[in-house]
Coordinates of C-alpha atoms in Angstrom, one line a residue:
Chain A
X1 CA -10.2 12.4 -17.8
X2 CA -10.4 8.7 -17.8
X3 CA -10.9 6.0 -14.7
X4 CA -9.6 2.8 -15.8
X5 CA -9.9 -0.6 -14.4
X6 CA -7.7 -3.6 -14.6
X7 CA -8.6 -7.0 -13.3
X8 CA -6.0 -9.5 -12.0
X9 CA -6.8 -12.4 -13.9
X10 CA -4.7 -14.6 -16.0
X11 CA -3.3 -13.3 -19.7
X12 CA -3.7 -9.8 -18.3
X13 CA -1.1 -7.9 -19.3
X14 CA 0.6 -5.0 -16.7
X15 CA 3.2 -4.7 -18.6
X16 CA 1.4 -4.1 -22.2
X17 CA -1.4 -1.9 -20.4
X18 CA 1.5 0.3 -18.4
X19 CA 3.3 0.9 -21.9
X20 CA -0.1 2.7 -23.5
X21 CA -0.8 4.7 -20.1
X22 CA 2.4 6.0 -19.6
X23 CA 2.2 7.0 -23.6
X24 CA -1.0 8.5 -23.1
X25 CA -0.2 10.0 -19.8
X26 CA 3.1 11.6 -21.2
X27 CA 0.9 12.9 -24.0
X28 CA -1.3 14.8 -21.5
X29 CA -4.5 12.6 -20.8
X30 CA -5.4 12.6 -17.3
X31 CA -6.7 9.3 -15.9
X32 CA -7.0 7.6 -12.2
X33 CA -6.2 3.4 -12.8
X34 CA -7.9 1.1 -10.3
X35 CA -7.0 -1.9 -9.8
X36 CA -8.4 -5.6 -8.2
X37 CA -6.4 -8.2 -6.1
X38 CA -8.9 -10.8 -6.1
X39 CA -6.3 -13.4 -7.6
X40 CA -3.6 -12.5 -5.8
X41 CA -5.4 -12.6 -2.2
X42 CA -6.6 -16.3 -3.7
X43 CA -2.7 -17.4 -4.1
X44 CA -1.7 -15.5 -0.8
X45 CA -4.9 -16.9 1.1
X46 CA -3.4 -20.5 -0.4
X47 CA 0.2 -20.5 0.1
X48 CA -0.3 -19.4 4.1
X49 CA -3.4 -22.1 4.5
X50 CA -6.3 -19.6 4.9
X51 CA -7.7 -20.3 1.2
X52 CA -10.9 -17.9 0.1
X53 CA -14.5 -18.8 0.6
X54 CA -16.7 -17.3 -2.2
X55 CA -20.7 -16.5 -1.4
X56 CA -23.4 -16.3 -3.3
X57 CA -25.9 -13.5 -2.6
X58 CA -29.6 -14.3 -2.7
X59 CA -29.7 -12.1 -5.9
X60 CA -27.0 -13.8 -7.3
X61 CA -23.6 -11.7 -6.8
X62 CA -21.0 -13.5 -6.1
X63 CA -18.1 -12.4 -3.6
X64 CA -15.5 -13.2 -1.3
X65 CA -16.3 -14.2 2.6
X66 CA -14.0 -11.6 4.1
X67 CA -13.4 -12.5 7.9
X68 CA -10.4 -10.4 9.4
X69 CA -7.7 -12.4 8.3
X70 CA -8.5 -12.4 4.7
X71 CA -9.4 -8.5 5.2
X72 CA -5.2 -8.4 5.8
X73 CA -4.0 -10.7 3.2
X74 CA -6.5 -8.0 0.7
X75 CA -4.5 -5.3 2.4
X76 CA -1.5 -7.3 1.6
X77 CA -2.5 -8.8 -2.0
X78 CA -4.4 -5.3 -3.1
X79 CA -2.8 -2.7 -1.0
X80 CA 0.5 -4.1 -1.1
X81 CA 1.4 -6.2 -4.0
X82 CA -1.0 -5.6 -6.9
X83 CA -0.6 -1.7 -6.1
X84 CA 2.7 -1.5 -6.0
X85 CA 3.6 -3.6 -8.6
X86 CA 1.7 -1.5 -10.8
X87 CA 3.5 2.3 -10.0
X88 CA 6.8 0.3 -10.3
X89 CA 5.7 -0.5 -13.9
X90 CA 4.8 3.1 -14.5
X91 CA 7.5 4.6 -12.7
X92 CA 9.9 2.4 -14.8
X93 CA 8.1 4.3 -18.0
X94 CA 8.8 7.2 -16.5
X95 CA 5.0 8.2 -15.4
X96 CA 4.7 9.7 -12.0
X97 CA 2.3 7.3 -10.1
X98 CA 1.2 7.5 -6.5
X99 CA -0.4 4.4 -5.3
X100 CA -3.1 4.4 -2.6
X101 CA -6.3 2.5 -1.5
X102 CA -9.6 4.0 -0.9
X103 CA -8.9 3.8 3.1
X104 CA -6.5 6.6 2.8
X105 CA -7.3 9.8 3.2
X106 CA -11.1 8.2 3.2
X107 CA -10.9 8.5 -0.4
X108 CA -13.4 6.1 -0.5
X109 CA -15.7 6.1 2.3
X110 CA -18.6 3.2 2.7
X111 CA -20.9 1.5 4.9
X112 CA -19.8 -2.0 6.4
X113 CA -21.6 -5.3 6.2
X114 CA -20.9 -6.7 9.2
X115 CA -23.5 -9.6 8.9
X116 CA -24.1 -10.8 5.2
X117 CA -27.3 -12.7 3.8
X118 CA -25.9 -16.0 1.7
X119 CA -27.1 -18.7 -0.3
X120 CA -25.3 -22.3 0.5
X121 CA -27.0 -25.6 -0.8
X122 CA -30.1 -23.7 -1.6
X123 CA -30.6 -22.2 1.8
X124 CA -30.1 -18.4 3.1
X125 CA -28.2 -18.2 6.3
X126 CA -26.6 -15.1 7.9
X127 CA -22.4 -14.6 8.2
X128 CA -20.9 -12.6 10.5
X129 CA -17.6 -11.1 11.1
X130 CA -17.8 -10.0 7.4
X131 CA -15.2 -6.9 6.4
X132 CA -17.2 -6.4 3.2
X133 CA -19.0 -2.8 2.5
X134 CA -20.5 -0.9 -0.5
X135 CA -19.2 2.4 -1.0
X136 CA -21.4 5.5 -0.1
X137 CA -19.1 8.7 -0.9
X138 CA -16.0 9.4 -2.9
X139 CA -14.1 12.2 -1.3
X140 CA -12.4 13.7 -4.2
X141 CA -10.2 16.4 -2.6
X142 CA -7.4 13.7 -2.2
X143 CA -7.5 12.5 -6.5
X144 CA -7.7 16.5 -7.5
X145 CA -5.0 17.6 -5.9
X146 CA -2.7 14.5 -7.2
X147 CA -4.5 15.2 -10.4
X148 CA -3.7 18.7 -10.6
X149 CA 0.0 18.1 -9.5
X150 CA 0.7 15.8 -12.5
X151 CA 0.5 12.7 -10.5
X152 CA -1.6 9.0 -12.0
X153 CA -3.4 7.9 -9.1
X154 CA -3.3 4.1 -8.9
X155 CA -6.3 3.0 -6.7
X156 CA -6.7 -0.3 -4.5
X157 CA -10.0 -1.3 -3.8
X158 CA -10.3 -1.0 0.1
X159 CA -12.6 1.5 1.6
X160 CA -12.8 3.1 4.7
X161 CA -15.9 2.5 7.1
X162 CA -17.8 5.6 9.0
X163 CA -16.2 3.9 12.3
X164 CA -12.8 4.3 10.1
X165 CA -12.6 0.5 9.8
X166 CA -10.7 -0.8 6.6
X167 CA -13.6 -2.7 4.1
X168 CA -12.7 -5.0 0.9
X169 CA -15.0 -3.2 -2.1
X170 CA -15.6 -4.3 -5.4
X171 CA -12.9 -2.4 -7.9
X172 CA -15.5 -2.3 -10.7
X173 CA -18.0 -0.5 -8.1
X174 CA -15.1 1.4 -6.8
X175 CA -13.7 2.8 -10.2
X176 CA -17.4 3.6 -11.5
X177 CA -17.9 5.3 -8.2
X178 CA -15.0 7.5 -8.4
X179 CA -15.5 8.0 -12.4
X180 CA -19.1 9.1 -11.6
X181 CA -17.3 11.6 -8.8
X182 CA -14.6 13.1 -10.9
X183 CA -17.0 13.3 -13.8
X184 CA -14.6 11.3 -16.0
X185 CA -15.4 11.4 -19.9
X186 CA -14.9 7.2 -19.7
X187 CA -15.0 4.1 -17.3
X188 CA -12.8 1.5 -18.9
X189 CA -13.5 -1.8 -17.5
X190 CA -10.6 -4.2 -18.3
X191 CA -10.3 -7.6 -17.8
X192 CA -9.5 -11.1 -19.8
X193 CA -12.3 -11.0 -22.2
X194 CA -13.2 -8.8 -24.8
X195 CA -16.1 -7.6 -23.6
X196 CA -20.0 -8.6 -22.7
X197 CA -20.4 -11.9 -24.7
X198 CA -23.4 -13.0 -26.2
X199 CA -22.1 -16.8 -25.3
X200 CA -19.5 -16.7 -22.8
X201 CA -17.0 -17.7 -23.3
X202 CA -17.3 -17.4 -27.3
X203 CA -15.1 -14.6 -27.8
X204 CA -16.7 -13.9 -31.5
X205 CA -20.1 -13.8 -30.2
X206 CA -19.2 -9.8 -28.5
X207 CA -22.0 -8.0 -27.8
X208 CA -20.1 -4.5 -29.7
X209 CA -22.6 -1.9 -28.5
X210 CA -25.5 -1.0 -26.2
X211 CA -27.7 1.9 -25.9
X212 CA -27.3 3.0 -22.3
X213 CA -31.3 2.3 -22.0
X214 CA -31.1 -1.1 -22.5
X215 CA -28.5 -2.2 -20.1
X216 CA -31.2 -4.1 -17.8
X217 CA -31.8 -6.6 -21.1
X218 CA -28.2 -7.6 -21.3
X219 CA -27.4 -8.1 -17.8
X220 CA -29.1 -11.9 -18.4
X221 CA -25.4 -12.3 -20.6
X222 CA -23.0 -11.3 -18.0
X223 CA -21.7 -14.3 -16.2
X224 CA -19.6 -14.3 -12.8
X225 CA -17.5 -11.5 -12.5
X226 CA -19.0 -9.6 -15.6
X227 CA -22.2 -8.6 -13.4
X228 CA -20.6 -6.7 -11.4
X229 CA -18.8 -4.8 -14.0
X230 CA -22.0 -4.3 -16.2
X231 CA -24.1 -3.0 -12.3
X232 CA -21.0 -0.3 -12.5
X233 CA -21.6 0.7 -15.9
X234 CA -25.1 1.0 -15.3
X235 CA -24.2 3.4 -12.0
X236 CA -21.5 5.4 -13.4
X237 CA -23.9 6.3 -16.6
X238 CA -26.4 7.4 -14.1
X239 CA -24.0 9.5 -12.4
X240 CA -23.4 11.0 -15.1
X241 CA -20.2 9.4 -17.0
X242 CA -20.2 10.0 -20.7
X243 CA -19.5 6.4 -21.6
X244 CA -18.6 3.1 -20.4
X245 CA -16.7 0.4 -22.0
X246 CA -15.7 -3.2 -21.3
X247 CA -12.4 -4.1 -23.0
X248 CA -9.9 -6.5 -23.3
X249 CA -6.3 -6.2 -20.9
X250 CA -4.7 -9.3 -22.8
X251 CA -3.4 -7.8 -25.6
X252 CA -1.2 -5.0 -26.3
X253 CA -2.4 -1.0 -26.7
X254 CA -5.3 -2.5 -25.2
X255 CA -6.5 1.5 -23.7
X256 CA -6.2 3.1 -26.8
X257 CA -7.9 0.1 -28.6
X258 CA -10.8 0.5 -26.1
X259 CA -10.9 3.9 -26.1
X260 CA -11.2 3.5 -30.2
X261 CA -14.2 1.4 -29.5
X262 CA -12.8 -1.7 -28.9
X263 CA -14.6 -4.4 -26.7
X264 CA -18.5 -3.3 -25.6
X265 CA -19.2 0.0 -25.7
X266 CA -21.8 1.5 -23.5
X267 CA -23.1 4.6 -24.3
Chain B
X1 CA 7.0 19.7 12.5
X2 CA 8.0 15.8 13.9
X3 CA 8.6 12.5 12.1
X4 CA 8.0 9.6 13.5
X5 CA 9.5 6.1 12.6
X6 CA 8.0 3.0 14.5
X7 CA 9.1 -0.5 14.4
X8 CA 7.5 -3.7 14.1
X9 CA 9.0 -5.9 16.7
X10 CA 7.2 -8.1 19.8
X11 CA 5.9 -5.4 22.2
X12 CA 5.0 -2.4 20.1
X13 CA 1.7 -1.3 20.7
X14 CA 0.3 0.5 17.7
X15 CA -3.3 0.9 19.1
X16 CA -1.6 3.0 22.1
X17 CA 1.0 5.0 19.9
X18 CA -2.0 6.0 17.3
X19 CA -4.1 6.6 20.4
X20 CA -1.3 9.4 21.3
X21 CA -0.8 10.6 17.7
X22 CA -4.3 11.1 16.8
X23 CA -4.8 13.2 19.6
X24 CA -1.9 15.4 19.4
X25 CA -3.0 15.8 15.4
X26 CA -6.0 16.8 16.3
X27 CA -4.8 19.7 18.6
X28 CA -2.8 20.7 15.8
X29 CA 0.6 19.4 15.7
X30 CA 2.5 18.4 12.3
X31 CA 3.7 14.6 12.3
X32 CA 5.1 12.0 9.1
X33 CA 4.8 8.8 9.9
X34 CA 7.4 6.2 9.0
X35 CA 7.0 2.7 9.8
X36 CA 9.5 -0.8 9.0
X37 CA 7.9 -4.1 8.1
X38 CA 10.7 -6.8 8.3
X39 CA 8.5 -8.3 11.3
X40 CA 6.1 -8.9 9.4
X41 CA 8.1 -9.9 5.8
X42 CA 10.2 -12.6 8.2
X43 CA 6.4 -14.0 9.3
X44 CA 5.0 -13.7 5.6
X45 CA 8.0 -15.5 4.3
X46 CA 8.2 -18.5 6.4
X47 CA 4.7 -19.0 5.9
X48 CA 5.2 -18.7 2.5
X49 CA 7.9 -20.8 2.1
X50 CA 10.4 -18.2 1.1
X51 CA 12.5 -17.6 4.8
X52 CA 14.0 -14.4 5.2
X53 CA 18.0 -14.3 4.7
X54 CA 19.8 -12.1 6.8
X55 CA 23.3 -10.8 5.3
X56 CA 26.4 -8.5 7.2
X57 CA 27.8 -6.0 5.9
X58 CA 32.0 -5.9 6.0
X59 CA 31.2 -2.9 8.2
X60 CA 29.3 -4.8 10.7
X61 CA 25.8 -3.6 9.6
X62 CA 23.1 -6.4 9.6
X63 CA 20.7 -6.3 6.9
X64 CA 17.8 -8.5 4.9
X65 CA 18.5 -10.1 1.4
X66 CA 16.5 -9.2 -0.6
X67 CA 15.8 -10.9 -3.7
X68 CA 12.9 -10.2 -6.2
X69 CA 10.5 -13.1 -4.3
X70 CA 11.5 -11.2 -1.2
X71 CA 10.9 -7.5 -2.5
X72 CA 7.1 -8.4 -3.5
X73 CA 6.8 -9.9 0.1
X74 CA 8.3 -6.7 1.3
X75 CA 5.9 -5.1 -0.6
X76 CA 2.7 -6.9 0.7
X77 CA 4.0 -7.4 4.8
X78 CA 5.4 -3.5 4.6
X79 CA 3.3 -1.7 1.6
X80 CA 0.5 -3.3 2.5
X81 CA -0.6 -5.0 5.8
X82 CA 1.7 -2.6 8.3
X83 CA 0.7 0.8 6.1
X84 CA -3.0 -0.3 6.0
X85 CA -3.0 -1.2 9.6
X86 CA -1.8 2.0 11.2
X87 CA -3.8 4.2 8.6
X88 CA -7.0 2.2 9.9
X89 CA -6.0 2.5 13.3
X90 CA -5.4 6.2 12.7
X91 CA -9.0 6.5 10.6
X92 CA -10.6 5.0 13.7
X93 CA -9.1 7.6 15.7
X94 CA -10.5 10.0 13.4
X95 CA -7.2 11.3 12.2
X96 CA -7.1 11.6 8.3
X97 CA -4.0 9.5 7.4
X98 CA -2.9 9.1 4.1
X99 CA -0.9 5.6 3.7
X100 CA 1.8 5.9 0.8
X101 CA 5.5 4.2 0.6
X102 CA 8.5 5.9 -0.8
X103 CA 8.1 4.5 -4.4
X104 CA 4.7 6.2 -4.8
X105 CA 5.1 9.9 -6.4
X106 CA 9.4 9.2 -6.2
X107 CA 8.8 10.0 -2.9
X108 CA 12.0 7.9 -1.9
X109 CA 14.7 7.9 -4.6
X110 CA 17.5 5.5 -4.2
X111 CA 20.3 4.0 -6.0
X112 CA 20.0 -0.1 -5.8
X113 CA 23.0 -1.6 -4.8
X114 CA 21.9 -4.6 -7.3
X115 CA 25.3 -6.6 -5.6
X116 CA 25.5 -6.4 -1.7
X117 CA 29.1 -7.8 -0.4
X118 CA 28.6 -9.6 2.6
X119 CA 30.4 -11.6 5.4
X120 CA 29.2 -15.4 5.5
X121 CA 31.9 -17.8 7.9
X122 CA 34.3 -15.2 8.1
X123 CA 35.0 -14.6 4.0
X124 CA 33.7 -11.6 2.1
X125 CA 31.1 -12.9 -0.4
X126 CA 29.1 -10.9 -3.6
X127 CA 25.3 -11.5 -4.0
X128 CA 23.6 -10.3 -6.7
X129 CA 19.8 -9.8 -7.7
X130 CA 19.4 -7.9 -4.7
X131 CA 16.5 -5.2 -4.1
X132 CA 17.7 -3.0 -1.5
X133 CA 18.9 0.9 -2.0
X134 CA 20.2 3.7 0.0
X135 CA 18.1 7.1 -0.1
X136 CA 19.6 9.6 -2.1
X137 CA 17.1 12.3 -2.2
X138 CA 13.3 13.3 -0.7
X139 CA 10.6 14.9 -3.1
X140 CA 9.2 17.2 -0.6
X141 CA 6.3 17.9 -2.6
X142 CA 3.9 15.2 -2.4
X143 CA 4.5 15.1 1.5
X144 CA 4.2 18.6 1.6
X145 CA 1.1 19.1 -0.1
X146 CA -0.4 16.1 2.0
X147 CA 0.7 17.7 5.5
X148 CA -0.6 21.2 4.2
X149 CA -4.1 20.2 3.6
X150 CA -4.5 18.8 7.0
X151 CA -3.4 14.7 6.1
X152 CA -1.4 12.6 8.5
X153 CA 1.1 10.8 6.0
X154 CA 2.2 7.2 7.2
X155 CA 5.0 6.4 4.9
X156 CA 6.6 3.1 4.0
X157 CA 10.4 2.1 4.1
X158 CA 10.3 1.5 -0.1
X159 CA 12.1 3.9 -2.7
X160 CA 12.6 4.5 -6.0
X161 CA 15.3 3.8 -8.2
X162 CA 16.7 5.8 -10.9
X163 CA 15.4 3.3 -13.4
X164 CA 11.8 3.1 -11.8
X165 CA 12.5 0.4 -9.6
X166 CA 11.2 -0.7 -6.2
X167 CA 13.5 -1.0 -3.2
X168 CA 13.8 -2.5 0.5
X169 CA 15.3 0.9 1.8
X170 CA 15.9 1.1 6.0
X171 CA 12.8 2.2 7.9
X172 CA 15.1 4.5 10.3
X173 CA 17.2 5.8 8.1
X174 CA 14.2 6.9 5.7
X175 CA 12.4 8.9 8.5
X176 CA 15.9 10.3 9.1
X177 CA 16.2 11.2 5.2
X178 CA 12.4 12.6 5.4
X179 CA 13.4 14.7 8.7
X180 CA 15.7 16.3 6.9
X181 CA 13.9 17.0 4.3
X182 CA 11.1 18.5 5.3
X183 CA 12.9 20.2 8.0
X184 CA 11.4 18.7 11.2
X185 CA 12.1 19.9 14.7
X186 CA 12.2 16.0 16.2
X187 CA 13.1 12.7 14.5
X188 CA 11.6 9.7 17.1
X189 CA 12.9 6.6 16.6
X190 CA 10.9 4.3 18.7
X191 CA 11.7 0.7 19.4
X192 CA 10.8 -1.8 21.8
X193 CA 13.7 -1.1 24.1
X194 CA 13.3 2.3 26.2
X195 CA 16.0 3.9 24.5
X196 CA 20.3 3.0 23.8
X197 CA 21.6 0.9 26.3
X198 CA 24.5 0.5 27.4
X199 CA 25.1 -3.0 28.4
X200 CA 22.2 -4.3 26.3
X201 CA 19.9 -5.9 27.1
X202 CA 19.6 -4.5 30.9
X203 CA 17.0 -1.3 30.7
X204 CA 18.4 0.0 33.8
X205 CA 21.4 1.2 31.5
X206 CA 19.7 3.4 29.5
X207 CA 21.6 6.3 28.4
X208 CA 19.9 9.6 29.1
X209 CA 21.7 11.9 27.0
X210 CA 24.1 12.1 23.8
X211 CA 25.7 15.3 23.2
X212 CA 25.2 15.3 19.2
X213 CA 29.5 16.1 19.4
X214 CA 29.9 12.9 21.0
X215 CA 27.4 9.8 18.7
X216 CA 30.7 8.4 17.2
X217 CA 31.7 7.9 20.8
X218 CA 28.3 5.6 21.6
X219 CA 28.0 3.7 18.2
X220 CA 30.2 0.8 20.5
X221 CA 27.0 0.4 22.6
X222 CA 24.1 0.0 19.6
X223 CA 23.4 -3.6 19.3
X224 CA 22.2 -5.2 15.6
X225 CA 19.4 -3.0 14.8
X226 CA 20.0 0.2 17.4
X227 CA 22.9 0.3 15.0
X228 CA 21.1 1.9 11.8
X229 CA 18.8 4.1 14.6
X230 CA 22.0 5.9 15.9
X231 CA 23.6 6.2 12.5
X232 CA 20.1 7.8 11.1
X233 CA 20.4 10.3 13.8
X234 CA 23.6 11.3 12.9
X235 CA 22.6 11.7 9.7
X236 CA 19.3 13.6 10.5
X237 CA 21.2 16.2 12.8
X238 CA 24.0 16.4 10.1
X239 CA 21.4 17.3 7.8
X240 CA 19.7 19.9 10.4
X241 CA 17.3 18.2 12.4
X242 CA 17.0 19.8 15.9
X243 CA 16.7 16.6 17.9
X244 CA 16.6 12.9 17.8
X245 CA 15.3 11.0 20.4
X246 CA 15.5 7.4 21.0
X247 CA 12.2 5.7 22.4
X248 CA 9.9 3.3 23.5
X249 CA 7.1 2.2 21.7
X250 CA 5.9 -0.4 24.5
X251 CA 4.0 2.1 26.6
X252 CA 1.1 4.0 26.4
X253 CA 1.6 7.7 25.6
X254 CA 4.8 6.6 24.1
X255 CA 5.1 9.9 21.6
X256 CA 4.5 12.3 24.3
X257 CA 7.0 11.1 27.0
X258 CA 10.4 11.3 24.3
X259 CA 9.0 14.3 23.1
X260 CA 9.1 15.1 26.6
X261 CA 12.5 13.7 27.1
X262 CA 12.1 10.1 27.9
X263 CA 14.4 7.9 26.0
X264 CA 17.8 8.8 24.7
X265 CA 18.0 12.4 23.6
X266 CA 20.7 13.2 20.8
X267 CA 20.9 16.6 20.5

């Protein structure tokens, strides 16, 4: 069993990355594909004038300012168009896929931040009305049972608060957090760069392996959205996933490539 | 066993009709949700820039068009915000729904009608690359699998093509598909008008009772959108649904009073 994640970022291709899963998943592999909808909220948050306010965290994460109104353009970006763009694309290759977001069913159940600390012109100040959370439990009762029957569960990131409130999660979090839960073999973190880089954004300085020990040292290379993808790696190999790697969704049979060892390999 | 289709327009109030579902869930009761979106697809668009375009059928039957632009705003306004909505107003309630659309697991299969012939200025017309479909089969399974382990399933109006493809499908006539199906005791259609009316728009002239004999006989009095409610009944209790009733999602306890009889009551 693998959990697979797949940014929306430019030169990502669904098409390419659909072809090799529904292969894969025709030949028997079982694997749960999570997906982002960070660009697509950006375009949507643009075109209808509410355009998204990125935060900096005193420790340095970066992340989206999600008031209620950009909460529903995620649920319509993520929940709706990212999610169901990608089970057309595998029910078009003939793979059964059931899309759903971590809200339903409380698949993915966390804990809100209603009131974040942020970093603005060197100063911290506190934001409210924030629909932001980190995710606490993976009920996995829901992913079995479309496991068992067959079915490739693709996986938006929202979760679902203790109050039952919808939250915007990280998909790299969210995918290590169900990998860890399911007790996948791999995490396959896919996005438009081959992997950690030594020098971003020098694409031949890739950084091919690291010992799962030594994660903390190479967390100083990971720039922007590459954090948050090498903190998941860090907690799904503590939770027990055999192995972690960060590959490349530009270019064609980019899963099996990855799953050859293609890209970072954490392990 | 009931399904449940609820529309989008001015007046609804979802926070009142999950207030009323919740708790009859909880006390054990069997319900599929099925909601519409084109409320919210009409808003989306225009703020979008991409208007909706509605087309009539030689028949009479008023409908969206439904190019591919239009599909994936479908997809975000239905798929995504309405679906997400009701599941986390459900959630809050602390009923377990489980928000999917009809293209998720084949759930909805449809054949696309790729070219929709329409009536513009009085002259028949042919308008290709459009995305809508009629339903031509259920896959009970998923939805069975999903009530049996205690899940409230909110479904919405997409299907699957033959080919794999999304599709605007009718929200009525999907729940009366999915009544069928499944074999439900009650198919509600509720609007925001208290039932079918026979000199629309005065309430006062709500019809009571249908004798399921007699629906040709009323068709006359279903104005635009009542139009595809009364045919979906006919085809629900065609297909053996016990009753259909017509009601009104404007007031609180809305579910309980046409399961108790308010409305129109086709059976």
């Amino acid at each position: 069993m693998h959990v697979i994640k797949v940014g929306g970022s430019a030169g990502n291709d669904y098409a390419a990355l659909c072809d090799d899963l529904a292969a894969r998943h025709a030949a028997g592999e079982g694997f749960v594909l999570v997906h982002g909808g960070s660009d697509e909220t950006n375009k949507l948050g643009e075109a209808v004038g509410h355009p998204p306010r990125f935060v900096t965290s005193p420790s340095g994460y970066t992340s989206r300012y999600t008031d209620r109104r950009t909460l529903e353009l995620f649920m319509m970006a993520a929940g709706g168009l990212v999610n169901k763009r990608l089970v057309e694309l595998l029910q078009a290759r003939g793979c059964n896929a059931v899309g759903l977001s971590g809200l339903d069913g409380r698949l993915l159940e966390g804990k809100r931040k209603a009131t974040i600390r942020v970093v603005e012109d060197g100063r911290q100040k506190l934001l409210r009305d924030d629909w932001t959370g980190t995710i606490e439990r993976v009920n996995t009762g829901l992913l079995r049972a479309l496991l068992e029957a067959g079915y490739l569960p693709v996986v938006a990131p929202l979760a679902c608060s203790e109050a039952g409130e919808a939250l915007n999660v990280d998909g790299d979090r969210a995918a290590a957090a169900i990998a860890a839960a399911i007790g996948a073999h791999t995490l396959l973190l896919l996005s438009n760069v081959p992997g950690l880089l030594r020098s971003f954004p020098d694409e031949a300085s890739l950084i091919g392996r690291i010992p799962r020990g030594e994660i903390e040292a190479y967390l100083s290379f990971a720039e922007g959205r590459m954090k948050k993808k090498v903190l998941g790696a860090q907690e799904a190999l503590a939770a027990g996933v055999g192995r972690v790697i960060l590959g490349d969704a530009r270019r064609a049979g980019c899963i099996s490539a990855a799953l050859a060892g293609a890209g970072t390999v954490i392990e």
